[in-house]
Tab-separated table of C-alpha atoms and ligand atoms in Angstrom:
chain	number	residue	atom	x	y	z
A	1	MET	CA	-64.392	62.571	37.931
A	2	ALA	CA	-64.221	61.479	41.411
A	3	SER	CA	-65.867	57.482	41.326
A	4	SER	CA	-66.301	54.993	39.058
A	5	PRO	CA	-70.581	54.889	37.687
A	6	PRO	CA	-72.355	52.296	39.738
A	7	ASP	CA	-71.547	48.752	37.311
A	8	ILE	CA	-74.906	48.614	35.618
A	9	THR	CA	-74.778	46.382	31.943
A	10	ILE	CA	-77.546	47.256	29.585
A	11	PRO	CA	-78.987	44.394	27.081
A	12	THR	CA	-77.055	44.615	23.866
A	13	ASP	CA	-80.251	44.112	21.748
A	14	LEU	CA	-81.235	47.808	24.082
A	15	LEU	CA	-77.927	49.636	22.598
A	16	PRO	CA	-78.101	51.538	19.340
A	17	GLY	CA	-76.044	50.981	16.633
A	18	ASP	CA	-74.244	53.888	16.147
A	19	GLY	CA	-73.697	55.859	20.685
A	20	ARG	CA	-72.973	58.790	19.534
A	21	PHE	CA	-74.310	61.774	20.414
A	22	CYS	CA	-71.638	63.794	20.893
A	23	CYS	CA	-73.712	68.328	20.530
A	24	GLY	CA	-70.000	68.632	18.047
A	25	PRO	CA	-66.966	66.804	17.610
A	26	SER	CA	-70.521	64.875	15.967
A	27	LYS	CA	-70.909	61.297	14.800
A	28	VAL	CA	-68.506	61.012	11.324
A	29	ARG	CA	-70.784	59.051	8.928
A	30	PRO	CA	-69.001	55.212	7.889
A	31	GLU	CA	-69.913	56.140	5.141
A	32	ALA	CA	-67.527	58.994	5.109
A	33	VAL	CA	-64.525	56.784	6.543
A	34	ALA	CA	-64.537	54.496	4.264
A	35	ALA	CA	-64.544	57.424	0.938
A	36	LEU	CA	-62.026	59.439	3.047
A	37	ALA	CA	-59.969	55.740	2.791
A	38	ALA	CA	-60.517	55.049	-0.425
A	39	GLU	CA	-59.317	58.662	-1.499
A	40	ALA	CA	-56.750	58.827	0.290
A	41	GLY	CA	-53.617	58.325	-1.079
A	42	GLU	CA	-54.332	61.088	-3.480
A	43	TYR	CA	-55.520	63.812	-1.108
A	44	LEU	CA	-54.513	63.584	1.567
A	45	GLY	CA	-51.147	65.259	2.313
A	46	THR	CA	-51.227	67.186	-0.909
A	47	SER	CA	-50.949	70.150	-1.694
A	48	HIS	CA	-54.044	73.167	-0.923
A	49	ARG	CA	-52.122	75.227	-3.157
A	50	GLN	CA	-52.888	72.323	-6.308
A	51	PRO	CA	-56.176	71.071	-8.281
A	52	GLY	CA	-56.946	68.674	-5.925
A	53	VAL	CA	-57.078	69.821	-2.596
A	54	ARG	CA	-58.155	73.580	-4.331
A	55	PHE	CA	-61.228	71.633	-6.292
A	56	MET	CA	-62.242	69.444	-2.758
A	57	VAL	CA	-62.790	72.887	-1.761
A	58	ALA	CA	-64.131	74.313	-4.731
A	59	ARG	CA	-67.225	71.021	-4.618
A	60	LEU	CA	-67.489	72.317	-0.358
A	61	ARG	CA	-68.227	75.885	-1.424
A	62	ASN	CA	-70.423	75.306	-4.502
A	63	GLY	CA	-71.914	72.065	-2.231
A	64	LEU	CA	-73.424	74.982	0.202
A	65	ALA	CA	-74.676	77.135	-1.725
A	66	GLU	CA	-76.558	73.920	-3.185
A	67	MET	CA	-77.747	73.181	-0.179
A	68	PHE	CA	-78.975	76.141	1.257
A	69	ALA	CA	-80.015	77.848	-1.568
A	70	LEU	CA	-78.320	81.059	-2.070
A	71	PRO	CA	-79.613	83.656	-3.590
A	72	ASP	CA	-77.762	85.268	-6.313
A	73	GLY	CA	-74.298	87.219	-5.650
A	74	TYR	CA	-73.538	85.431	-2.311
A	75	GLU	CA	-70.570	83.657	-1.595
A	76	VAL	CA	-69.146	81.241	0.701
A	77	LEU	CA	-65.648	82.223	1.908
A	78	LEU	CA	-63.417	79.357	4.797
A	79	GLY	CA	-60.353	79.907	7.058
A	80	ASN	CA	-58.752	77.940	9.550
A	81	GLY	CA	-59.579	78.607	13.683
A	82	GLY	CA	-63.428	77.414	13.074
A	83	THR	CA	-66.525	79.250	15.005
A	84	THR	CA	-64.949	81.860	17.686
A	85	ALA	CA	-61.639	82.562	15.737
A	86	PHE	CA	-64.425	83.082	13.181
A	87	TRP	CA	-66.428	85.307	16.125
A	88	ASP	CA	-62.802	87.357	16.905
A	89	ALA	CA	-62.661	87.239	12.325
A	90	LEU	CA	-66.789	89.454	12.529
A	91	SER	CA	-65.206	92.078	15.066
A	92	PHE	CA	-62.221	92.816	13.307
A	93	GLY	CA	-64.175	92.513	9.462
A	94	VAL	CA	-68.036	93.435	9.224
A	95	VAL	CA	-68.594	95.010	12.634
A	96	GLN	CA	-68.217	99.029	11.530
A	97	GLU	CA	-69.066	100.540	14.931
A	98	ARG	CA	-71.702	98.375	17.432
A	99	SER	CA	-74.107	94.878	17.571
A	100	HIS	CA	-76.593	94.220	19.402
A	101	HIS	CA	-76.119	90.655	20.463
A	102	LEU	CA	-78.959	88.131	21.463
A	103	VAL	CA	-77.916	86.604	24.264
A	104	PHE	CA	-79.547	82.783	26.177
A	105	GLY	CA	-76.859	81.094	26.467
A	106	GLU	CA	-72.704	80.540	26.415
A	107	PHE	CA	-72.605	80.428	22.980
A	108	SER	CA	-74.409	83.725	22.395
A	109	GLY	CA	-73.102	85.254	25.195
A	110	LYS	CA	-69.160	84.580	24.316
A	111	PHE	CA	-69.509	86.957	20.864
A	112	ALA	CA	-71.183	89.446	22.963
A	113	GLU	CA	-68.236	88.857	24.944
A	114	VAL	CA	-65.429	89.585	21.963
A	115	THR	CA	-67.170	92.593	20.856
A	116	ARG	CA	-67.111	94.328	24.102
A	117	SER	CA	-63.816	93.506	24.426
A	118	ALA	CA	-62.500	94.555	21.701
A	119	PRO	CA	-60.920	98.476	21.533
A	120	HIS	CA	-61.864	99.514	18.106
A	121	LEU	CA	-65.677	99.099	18.459
A	122	GLY	CA	-68.392	101.046	20.675
A	123	GLU	CA	-69.915	99.550	23.190
A	124	PRO	CA	-72.601	96.585	21.537
A	125	SER	CA	-76.109	96.483	22.618
A	126	THR	CA	-77.965	93.134	24.082
A	127	ALA	CA	-80.537	92.264	25.849
A	128	LYS	CA	-81.487	88.471	27.103
A	129	ALA	CA	-83.125	84.969	28.183
A	130	ASP	CA	-83.025	83.130	30.486
A	131	PRO	CA	-81.288	79.617	29.054
A	132	GLY	CA	-83.797	78.097	28.271
A	133	SER	CA	-85.517	80.156	26.513
A	134	ALA	CA	-85.083	83.093	24.041
A	135	PRO	CA	-85.174	86.969	23.455
A	136	ALA	CA	-87.248	89.019	20.909
A	137	LEU	CA	-84.621	90.827	18.681
A	138	ALA	CA	-86.525	94.886	17.394
A	139	ALA	CA	-84.312	97.212	15.699
A	140	VAL	CA	-81.769	99.739	17.726
A	141	GLU	CA	-81.141	102.744	16.139
A	142	GLY	CA	-76.745	103.217	16.456
A	143	VAL	CA	-76.336	98.901	14.776
A	144	ASP	CA	-74.511	97.870	11.641
A	145	ALA	CA	-74.541	95.048	13.041
A	146	TYR	CA	-77.744	92.537	14.594
A	147	ALA	CA	-75.936	88.897	16.639
A	148	LEU	CA	-78.429	86.072	16.009
A	149	THR	CA	-78.223	82.158	17.338
A	150	HIS	CA	-79.518	79.638	15.257
A	151	ASN	CA	-79.962	77.025	17.496
A	152	GLU	CA	-78.050	77.957	20.462
A	153	THR	CA	-76.160	74.023	21.399
A	154	SER	CA	-75.971	74.982	25.630
A	155	THR	CA	-79.684	74.869	26.129
A	156	GLY	CA	-80.520	73.706	23.255
A	157	VAL	CA	-83.285	75.862	22.406
A	158	ALA	CA	-83.166	77.064	18.539
A	159	VAL	CA	-84.973	80.485	16.369
A	160	THR	CA	-85.095	80.997	12.797
A	161	PRO	CA	-83.153	83.711	12.224
A	162	THR	CA	-85.234	87.066	10.525
A	163	ARG	CA	-84.249	91.243	10.005
A	164	PRO	CA	-85.438	93.341	12.886
A	165	GLU	CA	-87.859	95.508	11.704
A	166	GLY	CA	-87.033	98.787	11.361
A	167	ALA	CA	-83.290	98.764	11.032
A	168	ASP	CA	-80.586	100.855	10.197
A	169	PRO	CA	-80.141	101.236	6.089
A	170	GLY	CA	-77.418	99.029	5.376
A	171	SER	CA	-77.304	97.301	8.689
A	172	LEU	CA	-76.659	93.421	8.956
A	173	VAL	CA	-77.682	90.539	10.235
A	174	LEU	CA	-74.399	87.757	11.448
A	175	VAL	CA	-76.236	84.119	11.707
A	176	ASP	CA	-74.617	82.236	14.016
A	177	ALA	CA	-75.104	79.054	12.429
A	178	THR	CA	-72.396	76.358	14.143
A	179	SER	CA	-75.048	73.721	15.230
A	180	ALA	CA	-77.533	74.533	12.645
A	181	ALA	CA	-75.893	74.560	8.988
A	182	GLY	CA	-77.330	71.196	7.285
A	183	GLY	CA	-79.546	70.174	9.634
A	184	LEU	CA	-82.064	73.278	10.054
A	185	ARG	CA	-84.540	75.519	7.401
A	186	PHE	CA	-83.373	79.276	7.356
A	187	ASP	CA	-84.198	81.652	4.458
A	188	PRO	CA	-80.792	83.011	2.914
A	189	THR	CA	-82.029	86.202	1.999
A	190	ASP	CA	-83.414	87.557	5.916
A	191	THR	CA	-79.404	86.483	6.582
A	192	ASP	CA	-76.511	87.908	5.682
A	193	VAL	CA	-73.176	86.090	7.119
A	194	TYR	CA	-74.520	82.674	8.548
A	195	TYR	CA	-71.305	80.787	9.123
A	196	PHE	CA	-71.165	78.091	11.109
A	197	ALA	CA	-68.330	74.469	11.892
A	198	PRO	CA	-67.943	71.575	10.468
A	199	GLN	CA	-68.110	69.152	13.392
A	200	LYS	CA	-71.759	69.390	14.041
A	201	CYS	CA	-74.574	69.124	11.139
A	202	LEU	CA	-71.788	68.492	8.543
A	203	ALA	CA	-71.001	66.308	10.446
A	204	SER	CA	-66.302	66.174	9.697
A	205	ASP	CA	-64.300	67.653	12.746
A	206	GLY	CA	-63.278	70.756	13.965
A	207	GLY	CA	-60.542	73.966	13.296
A	208	LEU	CA	-62.040	75.509	10.019
A	209	TRP	CA	-64.876	78.022	9.496
A	210	LEU	CA	-67.704	78.313	6.581
A	211	ALA	CA	-69.915	81.367	5.962
A	212	ALA	CA	-72.335	82.139	2.927
A	213	CYS	CA	-72.205	85.812	2.877
A	214	SER	CA	-74.333	88.152	1.276
A	215	PRO	CA	-73.118	91.339	-1.008
A	216	ALA	CA	-73.797	93.778	2.066
A	217	ALA	CA	-71.631	92.173	3.812
A	218	ILE	CA	-68.977	91.494	1.322
A	219	GLU	CA	-69.393	94.981	0.474
A	220	ARG	CA	-68.238	95.567	4.327
A	221	ILE	CA	-65.739	93.201	4.243
A	222	GLU	CA	-64.244	95.301	1.342
A	223	ARG	CA	-64.819	98.604	2.867
A	224	ILE	CA	-63.302	97.644	6.162
A	225	SER	CA	-60.598	95.508	4.987
A	226	ALA	CA	-59.355	99.073	2.710
A	227	SER	CA	-60.064	101.126	5.260
A	228	ASP	CA	-57.212	102.183	7.960
A	229	ARG	CA	-57.612	99.497	10.247
A	230	TRP	CA	-55.387	97.904	11.771
A	231	VAL	CA	-56.621	94.378	12.007
A	232	PRO	CA	-53.978	90.402	12.402
A	233	ALA	CA	-54.173	89.132	8.553
A	234	SER	CA	-55.369	85.137	9.620
A	235	LEU	CA	-58.558	87.278	10.767
A	236	ASP	CA	-58.341	89.157	8.235
A	237	LEU	CA	-61.421	88.430	6.242
A	238	GLY	CA	-60.265	90.633	3.186
A	239	ILE	CA	-57.893	88.007	2.754
A	240	ALA	CA	-59.675	85.362	3.352
A	241	LEU	CA	-62.035	86.341	0.344
A	242	GLU	CA	-59.675	86.662	-1.688
A	243	ASN	CA	-58.525	83.316	-0.662
A	244	SER	CA	-62.438	81.476	-0.868
A	245	ARG	CA	-62.619	83.149	-4.283
A	246	LYS	CA	-59.451	80.784	-5.805
A	247	ASP	CA	-60.691	78.114	-3.533
A	248	GLN	CA	-58.396	77.916	-1.245
A	249	THR	CA	-57.833	79.355	2.017
A	250	TYR	CA	-54.858	81.863	4.062
A	251	ASN	CA	-52.575	79.178	5.273
A	252	THR	CA	-52.720	75.002	4.873
A	253	PRO	CA	-56.670	73.582	6.177
A	254	ALA	CA	-57.110	70.422	7.383
A	255	LEU	CA	-57.680	68.260	4.895
A	256	ALA	CA	-59.975	65.472	6.450
A	257	THR	CA	-62.225	67.395	7.630
A	258	VAL	CA	-62.257	69.312	4.227
A	259	PHE	CA	-63.287	65.842	2.689
A	260	LEU	CA	-65.714	64.473	5.288
A	261	ALA	CA	-67.453	67.689	5.110
A	262	VAL	CA	-67.489	67.194	1.340
A	263	GLN	CA	-69.514	64.041	2.132
A	264	GLN	CA	-71.857	64.808	4.390
A	265	VAL	CA	-73.105	68.464	1.849
A	266	GLU	CA	-73.076	65.827	-1.455
A	267	TRP	CA	-75.364	63.584	0.638
A	268	ILE	CA	-77.100	65.785	1.127
A	269	ASN	CA	-78.221	67.023	-2.214
A	270	GLN	CA	-78.619	64.172	-3.338
A	271	ASN	CA	-80.935	63.321	-0.807
A	272	GLY	CA	-82.651	66.233	-1.822
A	273	GLY	CA	-80.821	69.633	0.137
A	274	LEU	CA	-82.325	71.313	3.251
A	275	HIS	CA	-84.759	69.571	2.931
A	276	PHE	CA	-84.328	66.103	3.740
A	277	ALA	CA	-81.533	66.871	6.270
A	278	ALA	CA	-84.498	68.943	8.436
A	279	GLN	CA	-86.871	66.763	7.662
A	280	ARG	CA	-84.266	63.930	9.280
A	281	THR	CA	-83.710	66.243	12.588
A	282	GLU	CA	-87.156	66.688	12.431
A	283	ALA	CA	-87.794	63.273	13.097
A	284	ASN	CA	-85.465	62.754	16.338
A	285	ALA	CA	-86.341	64.771	17.481
A	286	ARG	CA	-89.845	64.348	18.158
A	287	VAL	CA	-88.768	60.568	19.273
A	288	ALA	CA	-86.862	62.216	21.785
A	289	TYR	CA	-89.123	65.395	23.086
A	290	GLU	CA	-92.261	62.239	22.740
A	291	TRP	CA	-90.246	59.993	24.808
A	292	ALA	CA	-89.615	62.904	27.368
A	293	GLU	CA	-93.390	64.364	27.527
A	294	ALA	CA	-95.135	60.257	28.137
A	295	SER	CA	-91.847	59.710	30.516
A	296	GLU	CA	-92.545	60.493	34.607
A	297	HIS	CA	-88.411	60.961	34.479
A	298	ALA	CA	-87.405	63.229	32.131
A	299	THR	CA	-89.415	66.433	31.250
A	300	PRO	CA	-87.903	68.693	27.977
A	301	TYR	CA	-86.109	71.051	29.537
A	302	VAL	CA	-87.022	73.751	26.890
A	303	THR	CA	-90.887	75.054	27.644
A	304	ASP	CA	-91.938	76.259	24.997
A	305	PRO	CA	-92.436	73.025	22.245
A	306	GLU	CA	-91.936	76.427	19.659
A	307	LEU	CA	-88.087	77.263	20.839
A	308	ARG	CA	-87.554	72.908	21.143
A	309	SER	CA	-84.345	72.747	18.947
A	310	ASN	CA	-84.128	69.864	16.068
A	311	VAL	CA	-80.522	69.548	15.996
A	312	VAL	CA	-79.242	69.412	19.932
A	313	ALA	CA	-81.998	68.350	22.795
A	314	THR	CA	-82.180	68.582	25.913
A	315	VAL	CA	-83.964	67.094	29.117
A	316	ASP	CA	-84.202	67.466	33.331
A	317	LEU	CA	-84.019	64.040	34.750
A	318	ALA	CA	-86.690	63.996	38.606
A	319	ASP	CA	-84.432	64.918	41.002
A	320	ASP	CA	-83.488	61.522	42.755
A	321	VAL	CA	-81.767	60.340	39.484
A	322	ASP	CA	-79.048	61.736	39.263
A	323	ALA	CA	-77.975	62.893	35.707
A	324	THR	CA	-74.446	62.820	35.650
A	325	VAL	CA	-74.452	59.227	36.334
A	326	VAL	CA	-76.657	57.761	33.953
A	327	ALA	CA	-74.105	59.780	31.521
A	328	ALA	CA	-70.754	57.932	33.008
A	329	VAL	CA	-73.656	54.628	32.881
A	330	LEU	CA	-74.780	55.083	29.158
A	331	ARG	CA	-70.137	56.321	29.176
A	332	ALA	CA	-69.576	52.971	29.879
A	333	ASN	CA	-71.878	51.187	27.894
A	334	GLY	CA	-70.238	52.442	24.460
A	335	VAL	CA	-73.133	55.004	24.882
A	336	HIS	CA	-71.472	59.023	24.420
A	337	ASP	CA	-72.128	62.640	25.698
A	338	THR	CA	-75.139	62.711	26.560
A	339	GLU	CA	-74.102	65.379	29.935
A	340	SER	CA	-75.447	68.012	29.852
A	341	TYR	CA	-73.564	71.436	29.104
A	342	ARG	CA	-71.045	72.412	31.487
A	343	LYS	CA	-72.422	75.324	32.646
A	344	LEU	CA	-76.293	74.941	32.653
A	345	GLY	CA	-75.412	73.284	35.287
A	346	ARG	CA	-78.793	71.474	35.477
A	347	ASN	CA	-80.154	67.672	36.213
A	348	GLN	CA	-79.401	67.141	32.230
A	349	LEU	CA	-78.391	65.122	29.795
A	350	ARG	CA	-78.219	67.090	26.423
A	351	PHE	CA	-77.675	64.624	23.056
A	352	ALA	CA	-77.429	65.587	19.618
A	353	LEU	CA	-80.163	65.210	16.623
A	354	PHE	CA	-78.476	65.779	13.535
A	355	PRO	CA	-78.762	64.644	10.254
A	356	ALA	CA	-75.811	62.368	10.840
A	357	ILE	CA	-76.989	60.512	13.802
A	358	GLU	CA	-80.800	57.401	13.278
A	359	ALA	CA	-84.126	58.690	13.825
A	360	ASP	CA	-83.949	54.230	15.895
A	361	ASP	CA	-81.051	54.740	17.592
A	362	VAL	CA	-82.282	57.374	19.108
A	363	ALA	CA	-85.161	56.284	20.667
A	364	ALA	CA	-82.579	53.228	21.291
A	365	LEU	CA	-81.003	55.485	23.049
A	366	THR	CA	-84.157	56.555	24.978
A	367	ARG	CA	-84.474	52.773	26.165
A	368	CYS	CA	-80.821	52.715	27.383
A	369	ILE	CA	-82.273	56.255	29.517
A	370	ASP	CA	-84.937	54.768	30.763
A	371	HIS	CA	-83.716	51.248	31.170
A	372	VAL	CA	-80.424	52.916	33.715
A	373	VAL	CA	-83.412	54.839	35.127
A	374	GLY	CA	-84.530	51.561	36.759
A	375	GLU	CA	-81.361	49.935	38.129
A	376	LEU	CA	-80.725	53.398	39.100
A	377	ARG	CA	-84.409	53.527	41.564
A	378	THR	CA	-83.429	49.795	42.619
A	379	ALA	CA	-80.300	49.584	43.428
B	401	PLP	C1	-69.403	74.643	18.606
B	401	PLP	C2	-70.109	75.871	18.742
B	401	PLP	C3	-69.657	76.738	18.812
B	401	PLP	C4	-68.136	77.079	19.442
B	401	PLP	O1	-67.034	76.098	17.710
B	401	PLP	P1	-65.524	76.309	17.214
B	401	PLP	O2	-65.762	75.700	15.890
B	401	PLP	O3	-65.521	74.997	18.953
B	401	PLP	O4	-65.293	77.360	17.651
B	401	PLP	C5	-69.981	78.583	18.445
B	401	PLP	N1	-70.872	78.881	18.206
B	401	PLP	C6	-72.351	77.851	18.520
B	401	PLP	C7	-73.870	78.008	18.558
B	401	PLP	C8	-71.314	76.502	18.566
B	401	PLP	O5	-72.549	75.257	18.779
């Protein structure tokens, strides 16, 4: 940062109760942290091969199956390395020959690059759209895996996953739901691998990947794992499947991450499941976009209201106010991580609307932005 932000103090009565708006790692509910502290002496620092931790992993797998209302035969797999490592695992263990990617931002582009550079796979095809919009999904001959993104976190565009009409029989639908899982509605029967990491809607920490897999996906994993394709053990989904079925991971997981994710999933389930979580993000999104539409200095970046994300808001600011300065002033006042995605290069604020975040705090954030813009304009 070249210089420190202008000295603007936001009045206390405008500030949110909780100033964490990062799109990942995201706000962890204080109740979850307190529960971890209360159980720490019996849980942290104990073996992940023993019943205590394995029971926690079972609660996570079962809780997710309940939250997503997974059909019979779907299984929740998990392993270390977060979504980025899981892309590599998919390129080894699920894509048979050729994948097709809908690319409309940084994250969807990264997975396409993974399969493009994998020497054992054919050249993937891509359908691209400009940032802020989304490409159409169409079947492509010879493709055995379709790569969709439920919520493109870099742009704030959300698209409900569907199966491409007329796709080759046996082709699978892989959905990067890293910032969507547990915050947006979807139909699991429209997906074969619905994968994510717990530092976004699950209000936990990073480093773990989780994947809800259909029977067809499990069959693909088992078939490739038994073939002579070389796969590094830490990315081998056959090994991950075996361990997950025993409520374990191949190597040591972060126990606190598992615990905090369980807290969030059980909180959601106890309050009505995914419907409850989706209602919370809908309420947060309503506050954010209604404010931006009415504002004279802010505009929703995503022009098509149907594509606007309920979990990640992106808002352009008027040319005469510098969004990086606004974000820096907010940060200096304890309101964190409202900077836009760095590579998007727009005069924009981006903030999370995840289920752990209170609608009142989103409203407070908008009042803080208005205040800072007003101060900057009169300075
Ligand atoms: C955050 C994010 C990722 C990267 O997740 P990591 O766990 O940090 O690897 C990938 N895809 C999407 C859509 C994301 O939001």
